[in-house]
Amino acid sequence: MDARHARYPFLGGAYEAVEAAGVDLADVVATDRDVVERAVERVTRALTDREVGPMARSTRVELLSYPVARVLASLVDADVARRRYASAEAATAYERFTTDFDDDAEMRSVGSAGLTRDALLREFGLSVAVRRDGERYRMDVVPYLEYAASLRGEEWRLATRALSDGTVPIGADELDRLLRQAVEERVADGLPLSVPDAISSELSREVATIEETLAELDFTRDIDTVVPELFPPCMQHLLDGIQRGDHLPHHSRFAITSFLANIGLATDEIVDLYAVNPGFGREMTRYQADHIRGDSSPTEYTAPSCATMQAYGDCVNPDVLCDAVSHPLSYYEAKLEDADEDEVTDWRERDSDEDP
């Protein structure tokens, strides 16, 4: 176990080092509190800060906390936790390796914890697929499409690139962004893990702590996009009911109104949606929306969890993704992250004659 493996625990060499050391993960989680606490920090910081926190002083603790963190992320009953964890590990790695790339590689000693861009390309089997082209690079189109597919922004679309001889021109910073995506996909690969009962029972308190942190989070702080086609089935059903002019019970009105407020709709936009409802009262609807949004109350309300939706009979037409999440907002966040860029058009930006 060396410093580079602790700094970049997703490297194949790090995995081999742990195996060579004969580490028994069940024994680690049962006896090494430092490793477990650092693993909990990795996952918790991933949820709250989108990074995994500073490295532990001990190389051993830092390296072993990575597989334990993957176990914890697997045991938490929320897909959003695993996605945020993988993203946070990649974000931390990106910050570290771009710092390393800025340093003079020739000045590093053989045992340095640093990493060169060429070494990272080798790690992901991209040494042949990526070639220098003056101050820039050219990347084979197949791996480019693989890693750019999940990146948002018009600049990543192949149509905006000067494709030549099966290669795509990219800058060094763009290459690094693609490498970050490669790291994220490697961290996420295989999650959730199948965890033996002996390990899961040993980590039950830590999992409960992480789930409490997750429950306290505002799922919507990064969501300001309204794409009804990607809503969870329950919210699509309630929105359809509003637009049909159905009279929704109070709990259903609260659920859809809080959901719409959480994903960025303004009070006026919410009020307009209810205008077709029988007995519609603009001022009362405005008051209720302002109250839920926290504009006229001390609390900004979050949409009900899946368990609450089920209890009130508002959970309808659940699909496969519903089984993997515990909150309608985490469903929607997952759909937004997985959607192709051309699918993600906020209905507020569509033609005025289109219905949401």
Short mmCIF file of C-alpha atoms in Angstrom, two decimals:
data_model
loop_
_atom_site.label_atom_id
_atom_site.label_comp_id
_atom_site.label_asym_id
_atom_site.label_seq_id
_atom_site.Cartn_x
_atom_site.Cartn_y
_atom_site.Cartn_z
CA MET A 1 0.00 0.00 0.00
CA ASP A 2 1.61 3.24 -1.09
CA ALA A 3 0.68 6.91 -1.07
CA ARG A 4 -0.42 6.94 -4.72
CA HIS A 5 -2.92 4.16 -4.10
CA ALA A 6 -4.33 6.03 -1.11
CA ARG A 7 -4.61 9.21 -3.16
CA TYR A 8 -6.20 7.40 -6.12
CA PRO A 9 -7.92 4.30 -4.68
CA PHE A 10 -9.81 3.58 -7.93
CA LEU A 11 -6.55 2.56 -9.65
CA GLY A 12 -6.19 -1.10 -10.53
CA GLY A 13 -2.91 -1.17 -8.64
CA ALA A 14 -4.69 -0.09 -5.46
CA TYR A 15 -7.08 -3.02 -5.69
CA GLU A 16 -4.16 -5.38 -6.26
CA ALA A 17 -2.30 -3.94 -3.28
CA VAL A 18 -5.26 -4.56 -0.98
CA GLU A 19 -5.57 -8.13 -2.26
CA ALA A 20 -1.84 -8.75 -1.91
CA ALA A 21 -1.98 -7.57 1.71
CA GLY A 22 -4.58 -10.25 2.45
CA VAL A 23 -7.04 -7.74 3.91
CA ASP A 24 -10.26 -9.27 5.25
CA LEU A 25 -12.94 -6.61 4.87
CA ALA A 26 -15.19 -8.22 7.47
CA ASP A 27 -12.34 -8.04 9.99
CA VAL A 28 -11.61 -4.42 9.05
CA VAL A 29 -15.18 -3.20 9.61
CA ALA A 30 -15.35 -5.10 12.90
CA THR A 31 -12.06 -3.92 14.39
CA ASP A 32 -10.73 -0.77 12.68
CA ARG A 33 -12.80 2.25 13.71
CA ASP A 34 -10.47 4.68 11.95
CA VAL A 35 -11.14 3.03 8.60
CA VAL A 36 -14.89 2.85 9.18
CA GLU A 37 -15.10 6.48 10.32
CA ARG A 38 -13.18 7.68 7.28
CA ALA A 39 -15.46 5.58 5.05
CA VAL A 40 -18.53 7.16 6.64
CA GLU A 41 -16.97 10.57 6.07
CA ARG A 42 -16.39 9.76 2.40
CA VAL A 43 -20.04 8.91 1.82
CA THR A 44 -21.48 11.64 4.04
CA ARG A 45 -19.32 14.35 2.49
CA ALA A 46 -20.29 13.04 -0.93
CA LEU A 47 -23.94 13.65 -0.07
CA THR A 48 -23.51 17.03 1.57
CA ASP A 49 -20.52 18.59 -0.21
CA ARG A 50 -20.12 16.59 -3.46
CA GLU A 51 -16.55 15.61 -2.49
CA VAL A 52 -15.08 13.02 -0.12
CA GLY A 53 -13.14 15.17 2.30
CA PRO A 54 -9.44 15.46 3.11
CA MET A 55 -7.21 12.40 3.12
CA ALA A 56 -6.54 10.55 6.35
CA ARG A 57 -3.02 10.83 7.72
CA SER A 58 -2.57 7.08 7.49
CA THR A 59 -2.07 5.66 4.00
CA ARG A 60 -3.61 2.38 5.15
CA VAL A 61 -6.71 4.06 6.60
CA GLU A 62 -7.23 6.18 3.50
CA LEU A 63 -6.88 3.28 1.09
CA LEU A 64 -9.05 0.81 3.01
CA SER A 65 -11.75 3.41 3.60
CA TYR A 66 -12.49 3.36 -0.14
CA PRO A 67 -13.80 -0.24 -0.40
CA VAL A 68 -15.65 0.22 2.90
CA ALA A 69 -17.24 3.41 1.53
CA ARG A 70 -18.41 1.49 -1.54
CA VAL A 71 -19.99 -1.06 0.79
CA LEU A 72 -21.73 1.70 2.77
CA ALA A 73 -23.02 3.33 -0.41
CA SER A 74 -24.38 -0.06 -1.47
CA LEU A 75 -26.19 -0.59 1.83
CA VAL A 76 -27.87 2.82 1.91
CA ASP A 77 -31.43 2.45 0.65
CA ALA A 78 -31.31 5.19 -1.97
CA ASP A 79 -29.95 5.17 -5.51
CA VAL A 80 -29.17 8.88 -5.23
CA ALA A 81 -26.59 8.09 -2.54
CA ARG A 82 -24.63 5.84 -4.89
CA ARG A 83 -24.77 8.30 -7.75
CA ARG A 84 -23.62 11.19 -5.59
CA TYR A 85 -20.92 9.04 -4.03
CA ALA A 86 -19.45 8.03 -7.40
CA SER A 87 -19.64 11.63 -8.61
CA ALA A 88 -17.92 12.90 -5.46
CA GLU A 89 -15.07 10.39 -5.70
CA ALA A 90 -14.57 11.47 -9.32
CA ALA A 91 -14.71 15.17 -8.41
CA THR A 92 -12.06 14.69 -5.72
CA ALA A 93 -9.88 12.64 -8.05
CA TYR A 94 -10.25 15.30 -10.76
CA GLU A 95 -9.11 18.03 -8.38
CA ARG A 96 -6.10 15.94 -7.39
CA PHE A 97 -4.97 14.77 -10.81
CA THR A 98 -5.37 18.15 -12.49
CA THR A 99 -3.16 19.57 -9.73
CA ASP A 100 -0.66 16.81 -10.44
CA PHE A 101 -0.78 17.52 -14.17
CA ASP A 102 0.10 21.17 -13.52
CA ASP A 103 3.23 20.12 -11.66
CA ASP A 104 6.45 19.31 -13.49
CA ALA A 105 6.21 15.56 -14.03
CA GLU A 106 9.95 15.31 -14.60
CA MET A 107 10.60 16.56 -11.06
CA ARG A 108 8.59 13.80 -9.37
CA SER A 109 10.46 11.00 -7.66
CA VAL A 110 9.66 7.41 -8.54
CA GLY A 111 7.75 6.89 -5.30
CA SER A 112 5.68 10.06 -5.58
CA ALA A 113 1.94 10.02 -4.89
CA GLY A 114 1.42 12.15 -7.98
CA LEU A 115 -0.04 11.00 -11.26
CA THR A 116 0.73 11.99 -14.85
CA ARG A 117 -1.85 12.34 -17.60
CA ASP A 118 -0.12 9.59 -19.58
CA ALA A 119 -0.34 7.24 -16.58
CA LEU A 120 -4.04 7.92 -16.21
CA LEU A 121 -4.62 7.32 -19.91
CA ARG A 122 -2.85 3.97 -19.55
CA GLU A 123 -5.01 3.14 -16.55
CA PHE A 124 -8.15 3.41 -18.67
CA GLY A 125 -6.67 1.79 -21.76
CA LEU A 126 -6.63 5.07 -23.69
CA SER A 127 -2.95 5.37 -24.54
CA VAL A 128 -3.54 4.42 -28.17
CA ALA A 129 -6.95 6.10 -28.45
CA VAL A 130 -5.62 9.52 -27.39
CA ARG A 131 -2.76 11.18 -29.24
CA ARG A 132 -0.99 14.51 -29.03
CA ASP A 133 -1.74 17.03 -31.75
CA GLY A 134 0.47 20.01 -31.04
CA GLU A 135 -0.86 21.69 -27.90
CA ARG A 136 -4.11 19.72 -28.17
CA TYR A 137 -5.14 16.07 -28.49
CA ARG A 138 -7.10 13.86 -30.81
CA MET A 139 -9.25 11.07 -29.40
CA ASP A 140 -10.76 8.11 -31.21
CA VAL A 141 -14.45 8.70 -31.72
CA VAL A 142 -15.70 5.53 -29.96
CA PRO A 143 -14.17 6.23 -26.53
CA TYR A 144 -15.00 9.91 -26.96
CA LEU A 145 -18.67 9.07 -27.41
CA GLU A 146 -18.55 6.65 -24.47
CA TYR A 147 -17.30 9.25 -21.99
CA ALA A 148 -18.92 12.36 -23.47
CA ALA A 149 -22.38 10.80 -23.58
CA SER A 150 -23.15 11.75 -19.98
CA LEU A 151 -21.78 15.29 -20.22
CA ARG A 152 -24.15 18.18 -20.75
CA GLY A 153 -23.49 21.08 -23.01
CA GLU A 154 -23.65 21.64 -26.73
CA GLU A 155 -19.86 21.60 -26.95
CA TRP A 156 -19.74 17.85 -26.21
CA ARG A 157 -21.99 16.88 -29.10
CA LEU A 158 -20.16 15.15 -31.92
CA ALA A 159 -21.82 17.47 -34.45
CA THR A 160 -19.86 20.39 -32.99
CA ARG A 161 -16.49 18.64 -33.44
CA ALA A 162 -14.28 18.52 -36.53
CA LEU A 163 -14.30 14.75 -36.92
CA SER A 164 -11.37 13.55 -39.02
CA ASP A 165 -10.11 10.02 -39.73
CA GLY A 166 -12.22 8.66 -36.89
CA THR A 167 -10.78 11.04 -34.31
CA VAL A 168 -12.14 14.04 -32.41
CA PRO A 169 -10.05 17.13 -31.52
CA ILE A 170 -10.07 18.04 -27.81
CA GLY A 171 -8.14 20.39 -25.56
CA ALA A 172 -6.16 19.23 -22.53
CA ASP A 173 -8.84 20.51 -20.15
CA GLU A 174 -11.51 18.66 -22.12
CA LEU A 175 -9.45 15.47 -21.99
CA ASP A 176 -9.18 15.85 -18.23
CA ARG A 177 -12.96 16.26 -17.99
CA LEU A 178 -13.41 13.04 -19.95
CA LEU A 179 -10.95 11.29 -17.62
CA ARG A 180 -13.03 12.48 -14.69
CA GLN A 181 -16.02 10.80 -16.29
CA ALA A 182 -13.98 7.62 -16.70
CA VAL A 183 -13.20 7.69 -12.97
CA GLU A 184 -16.87 8.19 -12.08
CA GLU A 185 -17.93 5.25 -14.22
CA ARG A 186 -15.29 3.02 -12.63
CA VAL A 187 -16.34 4.00 -9.09
CA ALA A 188 -20.01 3.42 -9.93
CA ASP A 189 -19.33 0.09 -11.66
CA GLY A 190 -20.88 -2.77 -9.72
CA LEU A 191 -22.80 -0.61 -7.25
CA PRO A 192 -24.78 -1.64 -5.33
CA LEU A 193 -22.50 -4.47 -4.25
CA SER A 194 -23.81 -7.72 -2.84
CA VAL A 195 -22.72 -7.38 0.79
CA PRO A 196 -22.38 -10.40 3.10
CA ASP A 197 -24.64 -10.35 6.17
CA ALA A 198 -21.66 -10.33 8.52
CA ILE A 199 -20.46 -7.02 7.07
CA SER A 200 -23.87 -5.39 6.67
CA SER A 201 -24.84 -6.12 10.28
CA GLU A 202 -21.53 -4.72 11.52
CA LEU A 203 -22.18 -1.48 9.61
CA SER A 204 -25.88 -1.08 10.46
CA ARG A 205 -25.36 1.94 12.72
CA GLU A 206 -23.18 3.68 10.18
CA VAL A 207 -25.73 3.04 7.43
CA ALA A 208 -28.48 4.48 9.64
CA THR A 209 -26.38 7.59 10.24
CA ILE A 210 -25.84 8.10 6.52
CA GLU A 211 -29.54 7.57 5.79
CA GLU A 212 -30.40 10.19 8.42
CA THR A 213 -28.07 12.63 6.68
CA LEU A 214 -29.69 11.81 3.36
CA ALA A 215 -33.17 12.35 4.80
CA GLU A 216 -32.20 15.81 6.02
CA LEU A 217 -30.89 16.95 2.66
CA ASP A 218 -32.73 19.29 0.37
CA PHE A 219 -32.88 17.07 -2.70
CA THR A 220 -33.77 20.01 -4.88
CA ARG A 221 -30.95 22.45 -4.27
CA ASP A 222 -29.43 21.65 -7.66
CA ILE A 223 -32.67 21.12 -9.56
CA ASP A 224 -34.18 23.97 -11.51
CA THR A 225 -35.44 22.12 -14.56
CA VAL A 226 -39.04 21.22 -15.32
CA VAL A 227 -39.43 18.30 -17.73
CA PRO A 228 -42.82 16.65 -17.03
CA GLU A 229 -42.00 13.63 -19.22
CA LEU A 230 -39.29 12.71 -16.71
CA PHE A 231 -41.45 13.12 -13.60
CA PRO A 232 -41.96 10.02 -11.44
CA PRO A 233 -45.22 8.22 -12.29
CA CYS A 234 -46.97 9.51 -9.17
CA MET A 235 -46.28 13.14 -10.03
CA GLN A 236 -47.15 12.65 -13.69
CA HIS A 237 -50.48 11.21 -12.53
CA LEU A 238 -51.21 14.15 -10.23
CA LEU A 239 -50.18 16.70 -12.85
CA ASP A 240 -52.43 15.01 -15.40
CA GLY A 241 -55.24 15.22 -12.87
CA ILE A 242 -54.73 18.96 -12.46
CA GLN A 243 -54.76 19.51 -16.21
CA ARG A 244 -57.92 17.41 -16.61
CA GLY A 245 -59.60 19.64 -14.04
CA ASP A 246 -59.90 16.84 -11.46
CA HIS A 247 -60.59 17.85 -7.87
CA LEU A 248 -57.55 16.56 -5.96
CA PRO A 249 -57.71 15.82 -2.24
CA HIS A 250 -55.61 18.03 0.03
CA HIS A 251 -52.73 15.55 0.43
CA SER A 252 -52.48 15.15 -3.35
CA ARG A 253 -52.50 18.91 -3.92
CA PHE A 254 -49.77 19.30 -1.32
CA ALA A 255 -47.67 16.54 -2.93
CA ILE A 256 -47.73 17.92 -6.48
CA THR A 257 -47.49 21.57 -5.40
CA SER A 258 -44.47 20.95 -3.16
CA PHE A 259 -42.84 18.84 -5.86
CA LEU A 260 -43.30 21.57 -8.47
CA ALA A 261 -42.00 24.21 -6.04
CA ASN A 262 -39.01 22.02 -5.17
CA ILE A 263 -37.95 21.70 -8.82
CA GLY A 264 -38.04 25.42 -9.46
CA LEU A 265 -41.53 26.52 -10.45
CA ALA A 266 -42.46 30.02 -9.30
CA THR A 267 -45.72 30.68 -7.48
CA ASP A 268 -47.33 32.33 -10.53
CA GLU A 269 -46.45 29.31 -12.68
CA ILE A 270 -47.97 26.91 -10.14
CA VAL A 271 -51.10 29.04 -9.84
CA ASP A 272 -51.55 29.04 -13.63
CA LEU A 273 -51.47 25.23 -13.68
CA TYR A 274 -54.41 25.09 -11.27
CA ALA A 275 -56.48 27.59 -13.25
CA VAL A 276 -58.44 24.81 -15.03
CA ASN A 277 -59.48 23.20 -11.73
CA PRO A 278 -63.13 23.37 -10.63
CA GLY A 279 -63.61 25.88 -7.85
CA PHE A 280 -60.24 27.45 -8.65
CA GLY A 281 -59.46 30.44 -6.46
CA ARG A 282 -56.40 32.36 -7.57
CA GLU A 283 -55.67 34.03 -4.25
CA MET A 284 -56.17 30.90 -2.15
CA THR A 285 -53.99 28.87 -4.53
CA ARG A 286 -51.34 31.59 -4.41
CA TYR A 287 -51.44 31.59 -0.62
CA GLN A 288 -51.02 27.80 -0.47
CA ALA A 289 -48.14 27.82 -2.97
CA ASP A 290 -46.37 30.66 -1.13
CA HIS A 291 -46.81 28.79 2.15
CA ILE A 292 -45.32 25.57 0.74
CA ARG A 293 -42.44 27.48 -0.87
CA GLY A 294 -41.63 29.14 2.46
CA ASP A 295 -42.40 32.64 1.14
CA SER A 296 -45.17 33.19 3.69
CA SER A 297 -44.13 30.63 6.30
CA PRO A 298 -40.95 29.82 8.25
CA THR A 299 -40.63 26.43 6.52
CA GLU A 300 -39.94 25.49 2.92
CA TYR A 301 -41.73 22.19 2.53
CA THR A 302 -40.23 19.24 0.67
CA ALA A 303 -42.42 16.90 -1.36
CA PRO A 304 -43.53 13.75 0.50
CA SER A 305 -41.34 10.64 0.45
CA CYS A 306 -42.35 7.52 -1.44
CA ALA A 307 -43.48 5.93 1.83
CA THR A 308 -45.81 8.85 2.52
CA MET A 309 -47.13 8.81 -1.05
CA GLN A 310 -47.92 5.10 -0.61
CA ALA A 311 -49.63 5.69 2.74
CA TYR A 312 -51.98 8.27 1.19
CA GLY A 313 -52.68 6.26 -1.94
CA ASP A 314 -50.82 8.69 -4.21
CA CYS A 315 -48.23 6.14 -5.36
CA VAL A 316 -49.49 4.92 -8.75
CA ASN A 317 -47.97 3.05 -11.68
CA PRO A 318 -44.55 2.46 -10.03
CA ASP A 319 -41.80 1.41 -12.43
CA VAL A 320 -38.40 -0.25 -12.01
CA LEU A 321 -36.67 2.95 -10.95
CA CYS A 322 -39.29 3.48 -8.24
CA ASP A 323 -38.02 0.29 -6.58
CA ALA A 324 -34.52 1.78 -6.34
CA VAL A 325 -35.38 5.17 -4.80
CA SER A 326 -37.14 6.39 -1.67
CA HIS A 327 -38.24 9.85 -2.78
CA PRO A 328 -39.94 11.28 -5.89
CA LEU A 329 -37.24 13.96 -6.10
CA SER A 330 -34.44 11.41 -6.22
CA TYR A 331 -36.35 9.63 -9.01
CA TYR A 332 -36.56 12.88 -10.96
CA GLU A 333 -32.91 13.72 -10.31
CA ALA A 334 -31.89 10.29 -11.62
CA LYS A 335 -34.02 10.74 -14.74
CA LEU A 336 -32.50 14.17 -15.42
CA GLU A 337 -28.96 12.83 -15.04
CA ASP A 338 -29.61 9.87 -17.33
CA ALA A 339 -31.54 11.75 -20.02
CA ASP A 340 -30.01 12.64 -23.36
CA GLU A 341 -29.39 16.35 -23.72
CA ASP A 342 -32.07 16.77 -26.38
CA GLU A 343 -34.63 15.27 -23.98
CA VAL A 344 -33.96 17.87 -21.30
CA THR A 345 -35.86 20.94 -22.46
CA ASP A 346 -37.48 22.87 -19.65
CA TRP A 347 -41.17 23.30 -20.50
CA ARG A 348 -40.84 27.00 -19.64
CA GLU A 349 -38.49 27.33 -22.62
CA ARG A 350 -40.80 25.56 -25.08
CA ASP A 351 -43.20 27.22 -27.44
CA SER A 352 -45.93 29.04 -25.58
CA ASP A 353 -48.64 26.89 -27.17
CA GLU A 354 -47.17 23.67 -25.75
CA ASP A 355 -48.69 22.24 -22.59
CA PRO A 356 -46.37 21.30 -19.70
#
